[in-house]
Coordinates of C-alpha atoms in Angstrom, one line a residue:
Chain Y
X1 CA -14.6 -8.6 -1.6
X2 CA -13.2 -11.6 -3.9
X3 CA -12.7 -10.9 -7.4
X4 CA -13.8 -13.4 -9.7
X5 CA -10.8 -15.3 -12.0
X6 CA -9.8 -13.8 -14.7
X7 CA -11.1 -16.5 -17.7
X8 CA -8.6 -15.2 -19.8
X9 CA -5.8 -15.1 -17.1
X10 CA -4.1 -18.3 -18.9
X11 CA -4.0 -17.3 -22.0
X12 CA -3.2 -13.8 -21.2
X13 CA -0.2 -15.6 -19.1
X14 CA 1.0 -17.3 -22.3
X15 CA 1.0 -14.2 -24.6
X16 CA 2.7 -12.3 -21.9
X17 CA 5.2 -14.8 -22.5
X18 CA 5.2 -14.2 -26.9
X19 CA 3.3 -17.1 -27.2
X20 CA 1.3 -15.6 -30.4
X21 CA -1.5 -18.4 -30.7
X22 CA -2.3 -17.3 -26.9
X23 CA -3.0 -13.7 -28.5
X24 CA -4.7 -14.8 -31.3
X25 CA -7.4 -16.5 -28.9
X26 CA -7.4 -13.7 -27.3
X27 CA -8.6 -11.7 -30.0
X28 CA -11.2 -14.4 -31.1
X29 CA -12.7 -14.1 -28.3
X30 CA -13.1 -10.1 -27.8
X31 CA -13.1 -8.5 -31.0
X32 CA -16.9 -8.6 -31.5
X33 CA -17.8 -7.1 -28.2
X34 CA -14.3 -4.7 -28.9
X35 CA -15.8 -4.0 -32.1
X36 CA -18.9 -3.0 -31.1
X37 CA -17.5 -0.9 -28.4
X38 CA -15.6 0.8 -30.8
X39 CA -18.4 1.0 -33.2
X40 CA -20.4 3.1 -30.7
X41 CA -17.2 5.2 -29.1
X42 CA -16.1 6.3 -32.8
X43 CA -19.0 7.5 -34.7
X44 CA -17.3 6.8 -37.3
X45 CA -18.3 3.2 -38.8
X46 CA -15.4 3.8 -41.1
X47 CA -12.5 4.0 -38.8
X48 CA -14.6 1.3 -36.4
X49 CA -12.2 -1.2 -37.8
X50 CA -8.8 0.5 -38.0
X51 CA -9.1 1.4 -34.3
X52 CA -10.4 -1.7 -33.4
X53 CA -7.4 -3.5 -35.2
X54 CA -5.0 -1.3 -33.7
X55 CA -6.0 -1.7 -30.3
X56 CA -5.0 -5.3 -30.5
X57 CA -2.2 -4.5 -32.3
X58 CA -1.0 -2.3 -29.2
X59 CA -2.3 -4.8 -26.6
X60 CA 0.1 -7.4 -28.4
X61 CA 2.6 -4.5 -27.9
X62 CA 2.5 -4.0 -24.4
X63 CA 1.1 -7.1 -22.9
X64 CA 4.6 -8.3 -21.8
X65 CA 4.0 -5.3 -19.2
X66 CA 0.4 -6.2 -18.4
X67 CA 0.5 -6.2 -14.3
X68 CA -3.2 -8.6 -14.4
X69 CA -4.1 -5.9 -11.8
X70 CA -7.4 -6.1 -14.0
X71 CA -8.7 -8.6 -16.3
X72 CA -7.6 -8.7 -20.0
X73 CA -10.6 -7.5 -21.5
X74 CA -10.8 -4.3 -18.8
X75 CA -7.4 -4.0 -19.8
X76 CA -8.2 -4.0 -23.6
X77 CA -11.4 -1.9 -23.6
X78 CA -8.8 1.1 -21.7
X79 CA -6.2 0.7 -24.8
X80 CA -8.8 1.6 -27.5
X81 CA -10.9 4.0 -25.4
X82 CA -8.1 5.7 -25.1
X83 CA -7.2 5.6 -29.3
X84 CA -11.1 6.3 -29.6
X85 CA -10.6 9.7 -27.4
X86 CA -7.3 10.4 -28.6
X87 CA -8.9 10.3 -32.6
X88 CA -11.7 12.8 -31.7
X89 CA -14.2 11.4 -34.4
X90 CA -17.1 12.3 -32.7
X91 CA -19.8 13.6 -34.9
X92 CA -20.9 17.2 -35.5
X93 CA -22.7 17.6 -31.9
X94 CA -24.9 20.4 -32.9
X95 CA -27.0 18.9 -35.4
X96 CA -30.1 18.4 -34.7
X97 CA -31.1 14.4 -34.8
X98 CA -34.0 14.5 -37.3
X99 CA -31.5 15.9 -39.6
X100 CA -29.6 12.4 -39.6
X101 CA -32.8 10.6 -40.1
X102 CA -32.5 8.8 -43.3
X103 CA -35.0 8.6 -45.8
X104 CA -36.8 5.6 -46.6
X105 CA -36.0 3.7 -49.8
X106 CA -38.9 2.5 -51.6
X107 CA -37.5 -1.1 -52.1
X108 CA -36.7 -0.9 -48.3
X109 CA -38.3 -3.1 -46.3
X110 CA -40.7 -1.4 -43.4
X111 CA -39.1 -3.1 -40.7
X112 CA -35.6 -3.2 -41.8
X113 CA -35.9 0.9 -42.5
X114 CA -37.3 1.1 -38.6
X115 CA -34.1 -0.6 -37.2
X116 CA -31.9 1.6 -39.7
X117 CA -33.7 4.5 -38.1
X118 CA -33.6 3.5 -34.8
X119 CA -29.5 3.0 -35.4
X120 CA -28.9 6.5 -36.8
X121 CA -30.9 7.5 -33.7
X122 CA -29.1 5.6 -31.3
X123 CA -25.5 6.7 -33.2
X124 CA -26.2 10.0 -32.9
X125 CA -27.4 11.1 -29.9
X126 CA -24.5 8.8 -28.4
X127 CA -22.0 10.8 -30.6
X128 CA -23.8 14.3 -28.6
X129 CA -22.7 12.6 -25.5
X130 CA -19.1 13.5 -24.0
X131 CA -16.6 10.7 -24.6
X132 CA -16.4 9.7 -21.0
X133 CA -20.0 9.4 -20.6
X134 CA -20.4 7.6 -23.9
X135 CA -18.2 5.3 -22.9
X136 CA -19.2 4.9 -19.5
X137 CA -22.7 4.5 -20.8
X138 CA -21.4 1.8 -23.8
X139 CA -19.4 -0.3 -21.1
X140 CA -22.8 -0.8 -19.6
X141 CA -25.4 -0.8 -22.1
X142 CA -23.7 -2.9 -24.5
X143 CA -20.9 -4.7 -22.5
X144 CA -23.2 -5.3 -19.2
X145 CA -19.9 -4.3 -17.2
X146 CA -20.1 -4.0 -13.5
X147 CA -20.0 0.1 -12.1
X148 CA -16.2 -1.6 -10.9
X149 CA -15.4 -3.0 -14.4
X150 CA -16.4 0.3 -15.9
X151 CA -14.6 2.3 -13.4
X152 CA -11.4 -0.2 -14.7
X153 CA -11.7 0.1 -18.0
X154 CA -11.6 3.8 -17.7
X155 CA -9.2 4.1 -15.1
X156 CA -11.9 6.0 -12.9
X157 CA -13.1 5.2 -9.2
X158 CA -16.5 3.7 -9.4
X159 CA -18.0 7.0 -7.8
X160 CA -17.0 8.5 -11.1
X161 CA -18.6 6.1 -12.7
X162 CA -21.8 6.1 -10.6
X163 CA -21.6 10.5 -11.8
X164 CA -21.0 9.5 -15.7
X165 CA -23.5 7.5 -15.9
X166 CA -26.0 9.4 -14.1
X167 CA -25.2 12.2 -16.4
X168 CA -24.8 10.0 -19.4
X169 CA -28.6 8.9 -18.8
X170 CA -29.9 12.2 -18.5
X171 CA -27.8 13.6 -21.7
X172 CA -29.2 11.0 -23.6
X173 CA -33.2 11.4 -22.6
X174 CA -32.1 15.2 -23.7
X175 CA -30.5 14.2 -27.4
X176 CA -33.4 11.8 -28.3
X177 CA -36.2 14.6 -26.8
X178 CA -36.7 15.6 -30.7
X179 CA -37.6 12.1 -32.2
X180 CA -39.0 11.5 -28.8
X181 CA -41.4 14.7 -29.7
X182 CA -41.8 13.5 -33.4
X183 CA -43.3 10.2 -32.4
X184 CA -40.4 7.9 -33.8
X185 CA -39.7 6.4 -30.4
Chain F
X1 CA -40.6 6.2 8.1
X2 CA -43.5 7.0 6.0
X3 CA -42.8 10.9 6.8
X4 CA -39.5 10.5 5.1
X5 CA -40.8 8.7 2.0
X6 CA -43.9 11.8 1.8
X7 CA -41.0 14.4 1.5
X8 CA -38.9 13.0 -1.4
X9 CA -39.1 15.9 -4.0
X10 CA -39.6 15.7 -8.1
X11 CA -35.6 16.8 -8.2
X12 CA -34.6 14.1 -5.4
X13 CA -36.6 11.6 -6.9
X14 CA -35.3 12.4 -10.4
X15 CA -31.9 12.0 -9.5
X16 CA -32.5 8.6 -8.1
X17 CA -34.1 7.8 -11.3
X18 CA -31.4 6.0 -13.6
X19 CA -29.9 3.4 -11.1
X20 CA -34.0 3.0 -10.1
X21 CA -34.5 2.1 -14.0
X22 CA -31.6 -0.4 -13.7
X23 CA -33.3 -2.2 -10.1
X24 CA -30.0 -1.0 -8.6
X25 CA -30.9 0.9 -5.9
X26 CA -31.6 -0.4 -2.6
X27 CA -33.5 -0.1 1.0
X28 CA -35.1 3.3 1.8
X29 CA -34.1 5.1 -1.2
X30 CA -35.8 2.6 -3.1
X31 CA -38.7 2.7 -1.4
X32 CA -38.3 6.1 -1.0
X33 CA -38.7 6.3 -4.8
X34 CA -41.3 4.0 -5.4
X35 CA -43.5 6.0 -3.1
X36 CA -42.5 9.1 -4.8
X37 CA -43.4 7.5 -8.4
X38 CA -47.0 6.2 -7.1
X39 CA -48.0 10.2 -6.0
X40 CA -46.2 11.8 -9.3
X41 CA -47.1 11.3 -12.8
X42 CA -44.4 14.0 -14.1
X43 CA -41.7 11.7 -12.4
X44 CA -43.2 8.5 -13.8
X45 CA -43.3 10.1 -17.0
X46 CA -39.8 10.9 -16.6
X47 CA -39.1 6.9 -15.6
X48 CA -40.9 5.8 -18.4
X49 CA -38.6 8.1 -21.0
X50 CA -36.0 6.9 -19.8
X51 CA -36.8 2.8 -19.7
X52 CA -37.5 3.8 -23.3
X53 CA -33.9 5.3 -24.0
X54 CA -32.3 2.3 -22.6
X55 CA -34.5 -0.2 -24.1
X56 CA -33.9 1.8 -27.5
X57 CA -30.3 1.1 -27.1
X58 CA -30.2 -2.2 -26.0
X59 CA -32.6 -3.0 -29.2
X60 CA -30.0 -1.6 -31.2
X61 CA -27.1 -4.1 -31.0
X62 CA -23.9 -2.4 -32.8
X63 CA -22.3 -4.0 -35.8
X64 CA -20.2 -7.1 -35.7
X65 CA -16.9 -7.3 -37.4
X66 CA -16.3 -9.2 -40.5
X67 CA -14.9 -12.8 -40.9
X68 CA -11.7 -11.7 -41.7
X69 CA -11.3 -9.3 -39.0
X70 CA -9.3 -11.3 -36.6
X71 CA -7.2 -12.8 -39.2
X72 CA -6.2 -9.4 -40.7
X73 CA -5.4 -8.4 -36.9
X74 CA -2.9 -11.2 -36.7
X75 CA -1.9 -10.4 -39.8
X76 CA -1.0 -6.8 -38.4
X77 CA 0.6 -8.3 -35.7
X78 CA 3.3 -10.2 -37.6
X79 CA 3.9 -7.2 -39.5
X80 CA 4.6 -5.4 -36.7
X81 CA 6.9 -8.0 -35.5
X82 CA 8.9 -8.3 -38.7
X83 CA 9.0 -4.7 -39.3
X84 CA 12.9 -3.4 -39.1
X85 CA 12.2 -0.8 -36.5
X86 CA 11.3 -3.2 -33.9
X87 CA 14.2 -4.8 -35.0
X88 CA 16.4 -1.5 -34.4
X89 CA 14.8 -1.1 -31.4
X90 CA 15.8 -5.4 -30.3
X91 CA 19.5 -4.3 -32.0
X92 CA 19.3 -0.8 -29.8
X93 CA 18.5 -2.4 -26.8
X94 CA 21.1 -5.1 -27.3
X95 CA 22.9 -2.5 -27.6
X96 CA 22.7 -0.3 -24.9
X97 CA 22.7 -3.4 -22.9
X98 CA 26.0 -4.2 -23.9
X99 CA 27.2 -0.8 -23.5
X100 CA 25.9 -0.4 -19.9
X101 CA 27.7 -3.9 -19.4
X102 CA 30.7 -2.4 -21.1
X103 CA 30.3 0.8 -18.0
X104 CA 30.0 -0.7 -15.3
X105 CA 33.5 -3.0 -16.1
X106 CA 35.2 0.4 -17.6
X107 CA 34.6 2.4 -14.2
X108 CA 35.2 -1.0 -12.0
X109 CA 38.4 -1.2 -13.8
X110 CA 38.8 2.5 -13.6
X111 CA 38.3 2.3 -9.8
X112 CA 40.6 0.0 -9.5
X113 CA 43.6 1.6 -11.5
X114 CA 42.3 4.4 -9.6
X115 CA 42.4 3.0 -6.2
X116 CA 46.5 1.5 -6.9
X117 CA 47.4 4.5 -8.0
X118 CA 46.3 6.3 -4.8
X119 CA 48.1 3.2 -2.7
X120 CA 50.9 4.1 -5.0
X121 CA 51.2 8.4 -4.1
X122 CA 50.6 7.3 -0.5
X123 CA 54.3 5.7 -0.6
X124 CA 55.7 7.9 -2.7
X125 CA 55.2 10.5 -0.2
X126 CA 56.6 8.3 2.1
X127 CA 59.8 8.2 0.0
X128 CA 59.5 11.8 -0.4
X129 CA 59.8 12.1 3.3
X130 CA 63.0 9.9 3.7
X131 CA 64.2 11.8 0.5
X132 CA 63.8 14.8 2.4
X133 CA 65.4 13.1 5.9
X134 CA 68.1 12.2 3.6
X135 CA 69.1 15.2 1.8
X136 CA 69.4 17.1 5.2
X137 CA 71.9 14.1 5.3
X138 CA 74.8 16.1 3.8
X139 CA 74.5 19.0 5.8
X140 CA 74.5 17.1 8.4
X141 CA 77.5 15.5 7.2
X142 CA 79.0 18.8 6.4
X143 CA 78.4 20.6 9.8
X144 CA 79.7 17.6 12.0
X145 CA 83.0 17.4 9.5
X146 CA 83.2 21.6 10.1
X147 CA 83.2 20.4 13.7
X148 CA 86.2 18.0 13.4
X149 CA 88.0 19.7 11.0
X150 CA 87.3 22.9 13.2
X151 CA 86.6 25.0 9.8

């Protein structure tokens, strides 16, 4: 099975070598999808950006020791799963999802409160999900990652992978089943 | 063939449902499923729910960062690169560098003092034979002039 070329292998050749323009391409070029990842692994659109930040911050760190055994952004999405797990932010499980629903503001736009619904929806019943399924789940959804890049990123085999997501999908059908009930999707 | 497909159950059928929803699943189990799906309304019901979660998400793209974001990253970056305990830790690593270097030429030099000083006992104890040789010498001496002098 060939593996593709890393398109980041250059670069990620040149900051392994403390050449800091190399990283700071680097980071041009994944911190909105690492944002986003982080956005939906943290639950906490607060701390989104502090984790986010600091996963570059230790990728700068340690990518003299980088190996290129996987690509740079695999690589990357493992360092701030990791500070995502390691902070435990998720949001109080329990709750019931119409309780997050927020209430419409009368200057608020019909559409623009839908989306904003939809989000909190989306937010939360991915915060009920355990963090390796979320993130296995995330990596797919939002990152369109191959079951191998997945399995990379979370230093899992890919028949992990294939189990997380299986029971990431069915968790999820599960925690949207009330607004599923109420109509709202 | 088609005996197979008729005996997919709602609990097989289910679990074959998320790779299914993503057109990842292949040959018979594929077909398998589809034929399962045409006969079962509870299980189409089920794929439907579940298009719908995924879709949900995917219409629900997560925030992007600011305009600054990557520039306050670097910015982080060259803090962390000034900051004096990385600069301890270059020092401490010069350091222990150095003192490793300074080790290994200590126990070389060691070994070798060492090593001469055992090449060193080994004659000694060679003298300490002859000495030995040569203090039976006078007795000897004394016996064989007892002889002559017929003391």
């Amino acid at each position: 099975m060939n593996r593709l070329p890393d398109p980041d292998a250059d670069l990620t050749t040149r900051a392994r070598s403390g050449e800091l323009e190399a990283f700071e391409e680097l980071v041009r070029r994944h911190q909105r999808p690492l944002f986003g990842y982080v956005y939906r692994m943290c639950s906490n659109p607060a701390e989104t950006e502090e984790i986010a930040q600091a996963a570059f911050v230790k990728a700068w760190q340690a990518i003299a020791g980088f190996r290129g055994d996987s690509s740079f952004k695999t690589w990357l999405f493992r360092i701030a799963t990791n500070l995502c797990i390691n902070r435990r932010t998720r949001t109080r499980p329990t709750e019931e999802l119409n309780e997050f629903l927020p209430a419409s503001p009368a200057e608020e736009p019909q559409e623009v409160h839908r989306q904003r619904v939809r989000e909190e929806m989306v937010q939360t019943a991915l915060a009920r999900l355990p963090a390796d399924q979320r993130s296995a789940l995330v990596l797919s959804v939002y990152q369109d990652m191959s079951y191998k890049e997945i399995a990379a990123a979370l230093g899992k085999s890919v028949r992990a992978v294939d189990s997380l997501l299986f029971r990431a999908k069915t968790n999820l059908r599960k925690a949207l089943e009330p607004a599923r009930r109420k109509g709202i999707i | 063939m088609s005996n197979t497909l008729k005996t997919m159950k709602c609990h097989e059928a289910q679990k074959l449902l998320p790779p299914y929803a993503d057109g990842t699943l292949a040959g018979q189990a594929q077909a398998s499923t589809s034929q399962h799906l045409a006969s079962c309304p509870a299980c189409r019901l089920r794929l439907e729910e579940l298009k719908a979660d995924l879709a949900l998400l995917r219409s629900t793209p997560p925030p992007e960062p600011g305009p600054y974001f990557a520039a306050r990253v670097m910015a982080d970056i060259r803090q962390v690169d000034r900051a004096p305990d990385r600069a301890w830790r270059a020092w401490g690593k010069a350091l222990s560098s150095a003192a490793a270097t300074l080790l290994v030429v200590a126990g070389l030099g060691a070994g070798a003092i060492i090593g001469r000083g055992l090449a060193q006992g080994r004659s000694t104890s060679t003298s300490a034979e002859e000495l030995t040789v040569t203090s039976d010498e006078p007795a000897f001496a004394d016996a064989f002039e007892t002889a002559l002098t017929g003391d």
